[in-house]
Amino acid sequence: MLADLRLYTVFLALLAGMFGIIYWYKLPNNKAKLFVLSIWLSAITELTGIFYTQVTGQVNYMVFNIYMFIIFPYYILFLKSILQQPKNKFAANVCFALFALSVIINPVFFQDIVEEVCFNNFAIGVVMVLVLSCLYLVELFSSNLILSLKDTIFFWFVLGILLFYVPYLPFMLSLRWFLSGIHESTYSLIVFFLNVLMNGSFIFGFIWSKKRYHY
């Protein structure tokens, strides 16, 4: 069952990526197109993790950590690109610098990139992405796009990120502090469900969004 859930998670990312390619013509600019590539990166990472575990017999901590070191800076820069207010863009610059600093310090002094999840980096990255996502939503809800939320692809991208990471970070914290004995299949089921929410949001965005809404 565990292996099946991991494959289904890969399938979800591939499905969202394929919808991104199918509706590529609707994407308003390079920011949206680059986000589609990040979805494909997620699918490739999942496949690489499965292959790594099968070949080495080890947990794919290193694959996950490398992916994390790529995807969180990308999310921060993506959110910066769709933020409109200068102070919010400055906040994104600060977040990027702090996360980059954590990537340098944490694996060197605190956590092994090969032997464990670099959870400190993960928590910092998630918090920063969530803060910037909320800033984007505040801007969006304060703009004239409030009546056309479903028409902008970036709303669906940010919604998908929030649907995954808002519950996932507390869940991961619980695993470290309270639920260390949770069965691995339960963990995989929860992660799969969160991937359904995230990739489902991306797919709805590809279908319903309109090209003229480019921010």
Short mmCIF file of N, CA and C in Angstrom, two decimals, residues 33-186:
data_model
loop_
_atom_site.label_atom_id
_atom_site.label_comp_id
_atom_site.label_asym_id
_atom_site.label_seq_id
_atom_site.Cartn_x
_atom_site.Cartn_y
_atom_site.Cartn_z
N LYS A 33 4.48 29.92 -16.60
CA LYS A 33 5.09 28.78 -17.29
C LYS A 33 6.19 28.15 -16.45
N LEU A 34 6.95 28.98 -15.75
CA LEU A 34 8.00 28.45 -14.88
C LEU A 34 7.40 27.66 -13.72
N PHE A 35 6.22 28.08 -13.26
CA PHE A 35 5.57 27.33 -12.19
C PHE A 35 5.19 25.93 -12.66
N VAL A 36 4.75 25.82 -13.90
CA VAL A 36 4.44 24.49 -14.45
C VAL A 36 5.69 23.61 -14.42
N LEU A 37 6.82 24.19 -14.75
CA LEU A 37 8.07 23.42 -14.71
C LEU A 37 8.40 22.98 -13.28
N SER A 38 8.02 23.80 -12.29
CA SER A 38 8.26 23.40 -10.90
C SER A 38 7.39 22.20 -10.52
N ILE A 39 6.21 22.10 -11.12
CA ILE A 39 5.35 20.93 -10.88
C ILE A 39 6.01 19.68 -11.45
N TRP A 40 6.57 19.81 -12.64
CA TRP A 40 7.29 18.68 -13.24
C TRP A 40 8.52 18.32 -12.41
N LEU A 41 9.17 19.32 -11.85
CA LEU A 41 10.32 19.04 -10.97
C LEU A 41 9.88 18.21 -9.77
N SER A 42 8.71 18.52 -9.23
CA SER A 42 8.17 17.76 -8.11
C SER A 42 7.95 16.30 -8.50
N ALA A 43 7.37 16.08 -9.68
CA ALA A 43 7.13 14.72 -10.15
C ALA A 43 8.45 13.96 -10.35
N ILE A 44 9.42 14.63 -10.95
CA ILE A 44 10.72 14.00 -11.19
C ILE A 44 11.40 13.67 -9.86
N THR A 45 11.26 14.56 -8.89
CA THR A 45 11.86 14.32 -7.57
C THR A 45 11.23 13.11 -6.90
N GLU A 46 9.90 13.00 -6.99
CA GLU A 46 9.22 11.84 -6.40
C GLU A 46 9.71 10.55 -7.05
N LEU A 47 9.83 10.55 -8.36
CA LEU A 47 10.31 9.35 -9.06
C LEU A 47 11.75 9.04 -8.68
N THR A 48 12.57 10.09 -8.58
CA THR A 48 13.96 9.90 -8.19
C THR A 48 14.06 9.33 -6.79
N GLY A 49 13.21 9.82 -5.88
CA GLY A 49 13.21 9.31 -4.51
C GLY A 49 12.86 7.84 -4.44
N ILE A 50 11.86 7.43 -5.22
CA ILE A 50 11.48 6.02 -5.26
C ILE A 50 12.63 5.17 -5.81
N PHE A 51 13.23 5.64 -6.89
CA PHE A 51 14.34 4.91 -7.51
C PHE A 51 15.53 4.84 -6.55
N TYR A 52 15.81 5.94 -5.87
CA TYR A 52 16.94 5.99 -4.93
C TYR A 52 16.76 4.96 -3.81
N THR A 53 15.54 4.88 -3.28
CA THR A 53 15.27 3.93 -2.19
C THR A 53 15.39 2.49 -2.68
N GLN A 54 14.89 2.23 -3.87
CA GLN A 54 14.96 0.87 -4.41
C GLN A 54 16.40 0.43 -4.68
N VAL A 55 17.21 1.35 -5.15
CA VAL A 55 18.59 1.01 -5.51
C VAL A 55 19.49 0.91 -4.28
N THR A 56 19.36 1.87 -3.36
CA THR A 56 20.27 1.93 -2.22
C THR A 56 19.72 1.24 -0.98
N GLY A 57 18.39 1.06 -0.92
CA GLY A 57 17.78 0.50 0.28
C GLY A 57 17.72 1.49 1.42
N GLN A 58 17.99 2.76 1.14
CA GLN A 58 18.00 3.80 2.17
C GLN A 58 16.83 4.76 1.96
N VAL A 59 16.47 5.43 3.05
CA VAL A 59 15.45 6.46 2.95
C VAL A 59 16.00 7.62 2.13
N ASN A 60 15.17 8.20 1.30
CA ASN A 60 15.65 9.22 0.35
C ASN A 60 15.73 10.61 0.97
N TYR A 61 16.40 10.72 2.11
CA TYR A 61 16.56 12.02 2.76
C TYR A 61 17.29 13.01 1.85
N MET A 62 18.35 12.55 1.23
CA MET A 62 19.16 13.46 0.42
C MET A 62 18.36 14.02 -0.74
N VAL A 63 17.57 13.17 -1.40
CA VAL A 63 16.76 13.63 -2.52
C VAL A 63 15.77 14.70 -2.06
N PHE A 64 15.10 14.43 -0.93
CA PHE A 64 14.13 15.39 -0.40
C PHE A 64 14.81 16.70 -0.03
N ASN A 65 15.97 16.62 0.62
CA ASN A 65 16.65 17.83 1.05
C ASN A 65 17.09 18.69 -0.13
N ILE A 66 17.63 18.05 -1.16
CA ILE A 66 18.06 18.80 -2.34
C ILE A 66 16.86 19.48 -3.00
N TYR A 67 15.76 18.73 -3.10
CA TYR A 67 14.53 19.32 -3.66
C TYR A 67 14.08 20.51 -2.83
N MET A 68 14.13 20.37 -1.52
CA MET A 68 13.71 21.45 -0.63
C MET A 68 14.59 22.69 -0.81
N PHE A 69 15.90 22.48 -0.99
CA PHE A 69 16.82 23.60 -1.16
C PHE A 69 16.59 24.32 -2.49
N ILE A 70 15.91 23.66 -3.41
CA ILE A 70 15.58 24.28 -4.70
C ILE A 70 14.20 24.92 -4.68
N ILE A 71 13.21 24.18 -4.17
CA ILE A 71 11.82 24.60 -4.33
C ILE A 71 11.46 25.79 -3.45
N PHE A 72 11.99 25.87 -2.23
CA PHE A 72 11.61 26.99 -1.38
C PHE A 72 12.17 28.32 -1.89
N PRO A 73 13.44 28.39 -2.30
CA PRO A 73 13.89 29.65 -2.92
C PRO A 73 13.06 30.00 -4.16
N TYR A 74 12.71 28.97 -4.94
CA TYR A 74 11.88 29.26 -6.12
C TYR A 74 10.53 29.83 -5.70
N TYR A 75 9.86 29.20 -4.71
CA TYR A 75 8.57 29.70 -4.26
C TYR A 75 8.68 31.15 -3.77
N ILE A 76 9.74 31.44 -3.04
CA ILE A 76 9.92 32.80 -2.53
C ILE A 76 10.06 33.79 -3.68
N LEU A 77 10.88 33.45 -4.67
CA LEU A 77 11.06 34.34 -5.82
C LEU A 77 9.79 34.43 -6.65
N PHE A 78 9.07 33.33 -6.77
CA PHE A 78 7.80 33.35 -7.49
C PHE A 78 6.81 34.30 -6.82
N LEU A 79 6.69 34.18 -5.50
CA LEU A 79 5.77 35.04 -4.77
C LEU A 79 6.21 36.51 -4.85
N LYS A 80 7.51 36.73 -4.81
CA LYS A 80 7.99 38.10 -4.97
C LYS A 80 7.56 38.67 -6.33
N SER A 81 7.60 37.84 -7.36
CA SER A 81 7.28 38.32 -8.71
C SER A 81 5.81 38.68 -8.88
N ILE A 82 4.92 38.10 -8.05
CA ILE A 82 3.50 38.42 -8.19
C ILE A 82 3.02 39.39 -7.12
N LEU A 83 3.88 39.72 -6.17
CA LEU A 83 3.54 40.76 -5.20
C LEU A 83 3.67 42.12 -5.87
N GLN A 84 2.81 43.04 -5.49
CA GLN A 84 2.78 44.35 -6.13
C GLN A 84 3.40 45.45 -5.27
N GLN A 85 3.21 45.39 -3.98
CA GLN A 85 3.67 46.47 -3.12
C GLN A 85 5.17 46.35 -2.84
N PRO A 86 5.91 47.46 -2.93
CA PRO A 86 7.36 47.42 -2.70
C PRO A 86 7.75 46.85 -1.34
N LYS A 87 6.99 47.16 -0.31
CA LYS A 87 7.35 46.65 1.02
C LYS A 87 7.20 45.13 1.09
N ASN A 88 6.25 44.60 0.35
CA ASN A 88 6.08 43.14 0.32
C ASN A 88 7.18 42.48 -0.50
N LYS A 89 7.60 43.14 -1.57
CA LYS A 89 8.73 42.62 -2.35
C LYS A 89 10.01 42.64 -1.51
N PHE A 90 10.16 43.68 -0.70
CA PHE A 90 11.32 43.75 0.19
C PHE A 90 11.28 42.61 1.21
N ALA A 91 10.08 42.33 1.73
CA ALA A 91 9.93 41.21 2.67
C ALA A 91 10.33 39.90 2.01
N ALA A 92 10.01 39.75 0.73
CA ALA A 92 10.40 38.54 0.00
C ALA A 92 11.92 38.45 -0.13
N ASN A 93 12.57 39.59 -0.37
CA ASN A 93 14.03 39.59 -0.44
C ASN A 93 14.65 39.15 0.88
N VAL A 94 14.08 39.64 1.97
CA VAL A 94 14.58 39.26 3.30
C VAL A 94 14.38 37.76 3.52
N CYS A 95 13.22 37.26 3.15
CA CYS A 95 12.94 35.83 3.30
C CYS A 95 13.92 34.98 2.50
N PHE A 96 14.20 35.42 1.29
CA PHE A 96 15.14 34.67 0.44
C PHE A 96 16.52 34.64 1.07
N ALA A 97 16.97 35.79 1.56
CA ALA A 97 18.30 35.86 2.17
C ALA A 97 18.38 34.99 3.43
N LEU A 98 17.35 35.03 4.25
CA LEU A 98 17.35 34.24 5.48
C LEU A 98 17.32 32.74 5.19
N PHE A 99 16.53 32.35 4.19
CA PHE A 99 16.49 30.93 3.87
C PHE A 99 17.84 30.47 3.30
N ALA A 100 18.42 31.29 2.43
CA ALA A 100 19.74 30.95 1.88
C ALA A 100 20.77 30.80 2.99
N LEU A 101 20.70 31.67 3.98
CA LEU A 101 21.62 31.59 5.12
C LEU A 101 21.39 30.30 5.91
N SER A 102 20.12 29.93 6.07
CA SER A 102 19.82 28.70 6.81
C SER A 102 20.32 27.47 6.06
N VAL A 103 20.29 27.52 4.73
CA VAL A 103 20.77 26.39 3.93
C VAL A 103 22.28 26.22 4.11
N ILE A 104 22.97 27.31 4.32
CA ILE A 104 24.42 27.25 4.54
C ILE A 104 24.75 26.76 5.95
N ILE A 105 24.04 27.29 6.93
CA ILE A 105 24.39 27.03 8.33
C ILE A 105 23.89 25.68 8.82
N ASN A 106 22.62 25.36 8.55
CA ASN A 106 22.02 24.17 9.16
C ASN A 106 22.69 22.86 8.75
N PRO A 107 22.90 22.59 7.46
CA PRO A 107 23.55 21.31 7.11
C PRO A 107 25.00 21.21 7.58
N VAL A 108 25.65 22.35 7.75
CA VAL A 108 27.05 22.33 8.17
C VAL A 108 27.19 22.07 9.66
N PHE A 109 26.31 22.67 10.46
CA PHE A 109 26.49 22.63 11.91
C PHE A 109 25.45 21.79 12.67
N PHE A 110 24.28 21.54 12.08
CA PHE A 110 23.21 20.95 12.87
C PHE A 110 22.64 19.65 12.32
N GLN A 111 22.34 19.58 11.03
CA GLN A 111 21.66 18.41 10.49
C GLN A 111 22.38 17.89 9.26
N ASP A 112 22.41 16.56 9.15
CA ASP A 112 23.11 15.89 8.05
C ASP A 112 22.17 15.74 6.86
N ILE A 113 22.57 16.27 5.72
CA ILE A 113 21.72 16.26 4.54
C ILE A 113 21.45 14.85 4.03
N VAL A 114 22.34 13.90 4.34
CA VAL A 114 22.20 12.53 3.84
C VAL A 114 21.44 11.65 4.82
N GLU A 115 21.61 11.88 6.11
CA GLU A 115 21.10 10.97 7.13
C GLU A 115 19.74 11.36 7.71
N GLU A 116 19.27 12.57 7.44
CA GLU A 116 18.00 13.01 8.02
C GLU A 116 17.42 14.15 7.20
N VAL A 117 16.13 14.38 7.41
CA VAL A 117 15.50 15.54 6.80
C VAL A 117 16.02 16.79 7.49
N CYS A 118 16.42 17.77 6.72
CA CYS A 118 16.87 19.04 7.30
C CYS A 118 15.62 19.83 7.70
N PHE A 119 15.07 19.42 8.84
CA PHE A 119 13.77 19.94 9.24
C PHE A 119 13.82 21.43 9.56
N ASN A 120 14.94 21.89 10.09
CA ASN A 120 15.04 23.32 10.40
C ASN A 120 14.87 24.16 9.14
N ASN A 121 15.52 23.74 8.06
CA ASN A 121 15.36 24.45 6.79
C ASN A 121 13.93 24.35 6.28
N PHE A 122 13.36 23.16 6.43
CA PHE A 122 11.98 22.96 5.98
C PHE A 122 11.02 23.90 6.71
N ALA A 123 11.13 23.95 8.03
CA ALA A 123 10.23 24.80 8.82
C ALA A 123 10.39 26.27 8.46
N ILE A 124 11.64 26.71 8.32
CA ILE A 124 11.89 28.10 7.95
C ILE A 124 11.31 28.41 6.57
N GLY A 125 11.55 27.50 5.62
CA GLY A 125 11.03 27.71 4.27
C GLY A 125 9.52 27.77 4.23
N VAL A 126 8.86 26.86 4.94
CA VAL A 126 7.40 26.84 4.95
C VAL A 126 6.84 28.12 5.55
N VAL A 127 7.38 28.54 6.68
CA VAL A 127 6.87 29.75 7.34
C VAL A 127 7.01 30.95 6.42
N MET A 128 8.14 31.07 5.76
CA MET A 128 8.35 32.21 4.87
C MET A 128 7.42 32.17 3.67
N VAL A 129 7.23 31.00 3.10
CA VAL A 129 6.32 30.87 1.96
C VAL A 129 4.88 31.18 2.38
N LEU A 130 4.49 30.73 3.55
CA LEU A 130 3.13 30.99 4.02
C LEU A 130 2.92 32.48 4.28
N VAL A 131 3.91 33.14 4.87
CA VAL A 131 3.80 34.58 5.12
C VAL A 131 3.65 35.34 3.81
N LEU A 132 4.50 35.03 2.84
CA LEU A 132 4.43 35.72 1.55
C LEU A 132 3.14 35.40 0.80
N SER A 133 2.66 34.17 0.94
CA SER A 133 1.39 33.80 0.31
C SER A 133 0.24 34.61 0.90
N CYS A 134 0.27 34.80 2.21
CA CYS A 134 -0.77 35.60 2.86
C CYS A 134 -0.70 37.06 2.41
N LEU A 135 0.52 37.58 2.25
CA LEU A 135 0.67 38.95 1.75
C LEU A 135 0.08 39.08 0.35
N TYR A 136 0.30 38.06 -0.47
CA TYR A 136 -0.27 38.08 -1.82
C TYR A 136 -1.79 38.08 -1.77
N LEU A 137 -2.36 37.24 -0.90
CA LEU A 137 -3.82 37.18 -0.81
C LEU A 137 -4.40 38.49 -0.30
N VAL A 138 -3.71 39.13 0.64
CA VAL A 138 -4.17 40.43 1.13
C VAL A 138 -4.19 41.44 -0.01
N GLU A 139 -3.13 41.45 -0.81
CA GLU A 139 -3.10 42.34 -1.97
C GLU A 139 -4.22 42.00 -2.94
N LEU A 140 -4.42 40.72 -3.17
CA LEU A 140 -5.43 40.28 -4.14
C LEU A 140 -6.83 40.67 -3.67
N PHE A 141 -7.11 40.44 -2.40
CA PHE A 141 -8.44 40.75 -1.87
C PHE A 141 -8.69 42.25 -1.79
N SER A 142 -7.62 43.03 -1.83
CA SER A 142 -7.75 44.48 -1.78
C SER A 142 -7.80 45.10 -3.17
N SER A 143 -7.70 44.27 -4.20
CA SER A 143 -7.66 44.78 -5.57
C SER A 143 -9.00 44.56 -6.27
N ASN A 144 -9.06 45.02 -7.51
CA ASN A 144 -10.29 44.83 -8.28
C ASN A 144 -10.44 43.41 -8.80
N LEU A 145 -9.48 42.54 -8.50
CA LEU A 145 -9.58 41.14 -8.91
C LEU A 145 -10.39 40.30 -7.93
N ILE A 146 -10.84 40.92 -6.85
CA ILE A 146 -11.57 40.18 -5.83
C ILE A 146 -12.80 39.47 -6.41
N LEU A 147 -13.38 40.04 -7.45
CA LEU A 147 -14.57 39.44 -8.06
C LEU A 147 -14.21 38.44 -9.16
N SER A 148 -12.92 38.30 -9.42
CA SER A 148 -12.50 37.40 -10.51
C SER A 148 -11.37 36.48 -10.05
N LEU A 149 -11.47 36.00 -8.83
CA LEU A 149 -10.38 35.20 -8.28
C LEU A 149 -10.09 33.96 -9.12
N LYS A 150 -11.15 33.30 -9.56
CA LYS A 150 -10.95 32.05 -10.28
C LYS A 150 -10.34 32.26 -11.66
N ASP A 151 -10.29 33.51 -12.10
CA ASP A 151 -9.78 33.79 -13.44
C ASP A 151 -8.27 34.00 -13.48
N THR A 152 -7.64 34.18 -12.32
CA THR A 152 -6.19 34.38 -12.31
C THR A 152 -5.48 33.10 -11.87
N ILE A 153 -4.58 32.63 -12.69
CA ILE A 153 -3.89 31.36 -12.43
C ILE A 153 -3.05 31.44 -11.17
N PHE A 154 -2.56 32.63 -10.85
CA PHE A 154 -1.68 32.76 -9.69
C PHE A 154 -2.43 32.54 -8.39
N PHE A 155 -3.70 32.88 -8.35
CA PHE A 155 -4.51 32.59 -7.17
C PHE A 155 -4.55 31.08 -6.92
N TRP A 156 -4.73 30.31 -7.98
CA TRP A 156 -4.82 28.85 -7.84
C TRP A 156 -3.47 28.26 -7.44
N PHE A 157 -2.40 28.82 -7.97
CA PHE A 157 -1.07 28.35 -7.57
C PHE A 157 -0.84 28.57 -6.08
N VAL A 158 -1.13 29.78 -5.62
CA VAL A 158 -0.91 30.11 -4.21
C VAL A 158 -1.86 29.31 -3.32
N LEU A 159 -3.10 29.14 -3.76
CA LEU A 159 -4.05 28.34 -2.99
C LEU A 159 -3.55 26.91 -2.84
N GLY A 160 -3.02 26.34 -3.91
CA GLY A 160 -2.49 24.98 -3.84
C GLY A 160 -1.35 24.87 -2.85
N ILE A 161 -0.45 25.85 -2.88
CA ILE A 161 0.66 25.86 -1.92
C ILE A 161 0.14 25.90 -0.49
N LEU A 162 -0.84 26.76 -0.25
CA LEU A 162 -1.39 26.90 1.11
C LEU A 162 -2.12 25.62 1.54
N LEU A 163 -2.88 25.03 0.64
CA LEU A 163 -3.62 23.82 0.99
C LEU A 163 -2.69 22.68 1.39
N PHE A 164 -1.50 22.67 0.83
CA PHE A 164 -0.55 21.62 1.19
C PHE A 164 0.22 21.97 2.46
N TYR A 165 0.81 23.15 2.49
CA TYR A 165 1.78 23.44 3.55
C TYR A 165 1.15 23.92 4.85
N VAL A 166 -0.03 24.53 4.82
CA VAL A 166 -0.65 24.97 6.09
C VAL A 166 -0.89 23.79 7.02
N PRO A 167 -1.48 22.68 6.55
CA PRO A 167 -1.62 21.53 7.46
C PRO A 167 -0.36 20.69 7.59
N TYR A 168 0.51 20.72 6.56
CA TYR A 168 1.66 19.81 6.57
C TYR A 168 2.70 20.19 7.62
N LEU A 169 2.94 21.48 7.80
CA LEU A 169 3.94 21.88 8.79
C LEU A 169 3.53 21.47 10.21
N PRO A 170 2.30 21.76 10.67
CA PRO A 170 1.91 21.27 12.01
C PRO A 170 1.97 19.75 12.12
N PHE A 171 1.62 19.08 11.03
CA PHE A 171 1.68 17.62 11.04
C PHE A 171 3.11 17.14 11.23
N MET A 172 4.05 17.75 10.52
CA MET A 172 5.45 17.37 10.66
C MET A 172 5.98 17.69 12.06
N LEU A 173 5.56 18.83 12.60
CA LEU A 173 5.96 19.17 13.97
C LEU A 173 5.42 18.14 14.96
N SER A 174 4.19 17.70 14.74
CA SER A 174 3.60 16.69 15.61
C SER A 174 4.37 15.37 15.52
N LEU A 175 4.81 15.03 14.32
CA LEU A 175 5.58 13.80 14.16
C LEU A 175 6.88 13.86 14.95
N ARG A 176 7.50 15.01 14.97
CA ARG A 176 8.77 15.15 15.68
C ARG A 176 8.59 15.17 17.19
N TRP A 177 7.48 15.74 17.66
CA TRP A 177 7.33 15.97 19.09
C TRP A 177 6.36 15.02 19.79
N PHE A 178 5.29 14.59 19.09
CA PHE A 178 4.25 13.83 19.77
C PHE A 178 3.93 12.49 19.12
N LEU A 179 4.04 12.40 17.80
CA LEU A 179 3.54 11.24 17.07
C LEU A 179 4.66 10.46 16.40
N SER A 180 5.77 10.33 17.08
CA SER A 180 6.93 9.68 16.47
C SER A 180 6.66 8.21 16.13
N GLY A 181 5.66 7.61 16.78
CA GLY A 181 5.36 6.21 16.53
C GLY A 181 4.30 5.97 15.48
N ILE A 182 3.91 7.00 14.76
CA ILE A 182 2.84 6.86 13.76
C ILE A 182 3.28 5.89 12.66
N HIS A 183 2.33 5.09 12.20
CA HIS A 183 2.64 4.11 11.15
C HIS A 183 2.94 4.84 9.84
N GLU A 184 3.89 4.31 9.10
CA GLU A 184 4.33 4.99 7.87
C GLU A 184 3.22 5.07 6.84
N SER A 185 2.34 4.08 6.82
CA SER A 185 1.24 4.12 5.85
C SER A 185 0.27 5.25 6.17
N THR A 186 0.10 5.56 7.46
CA THR A 186 -0.76 6.68 7.85
C THR A 186 -0.16 8.00 7.37
#
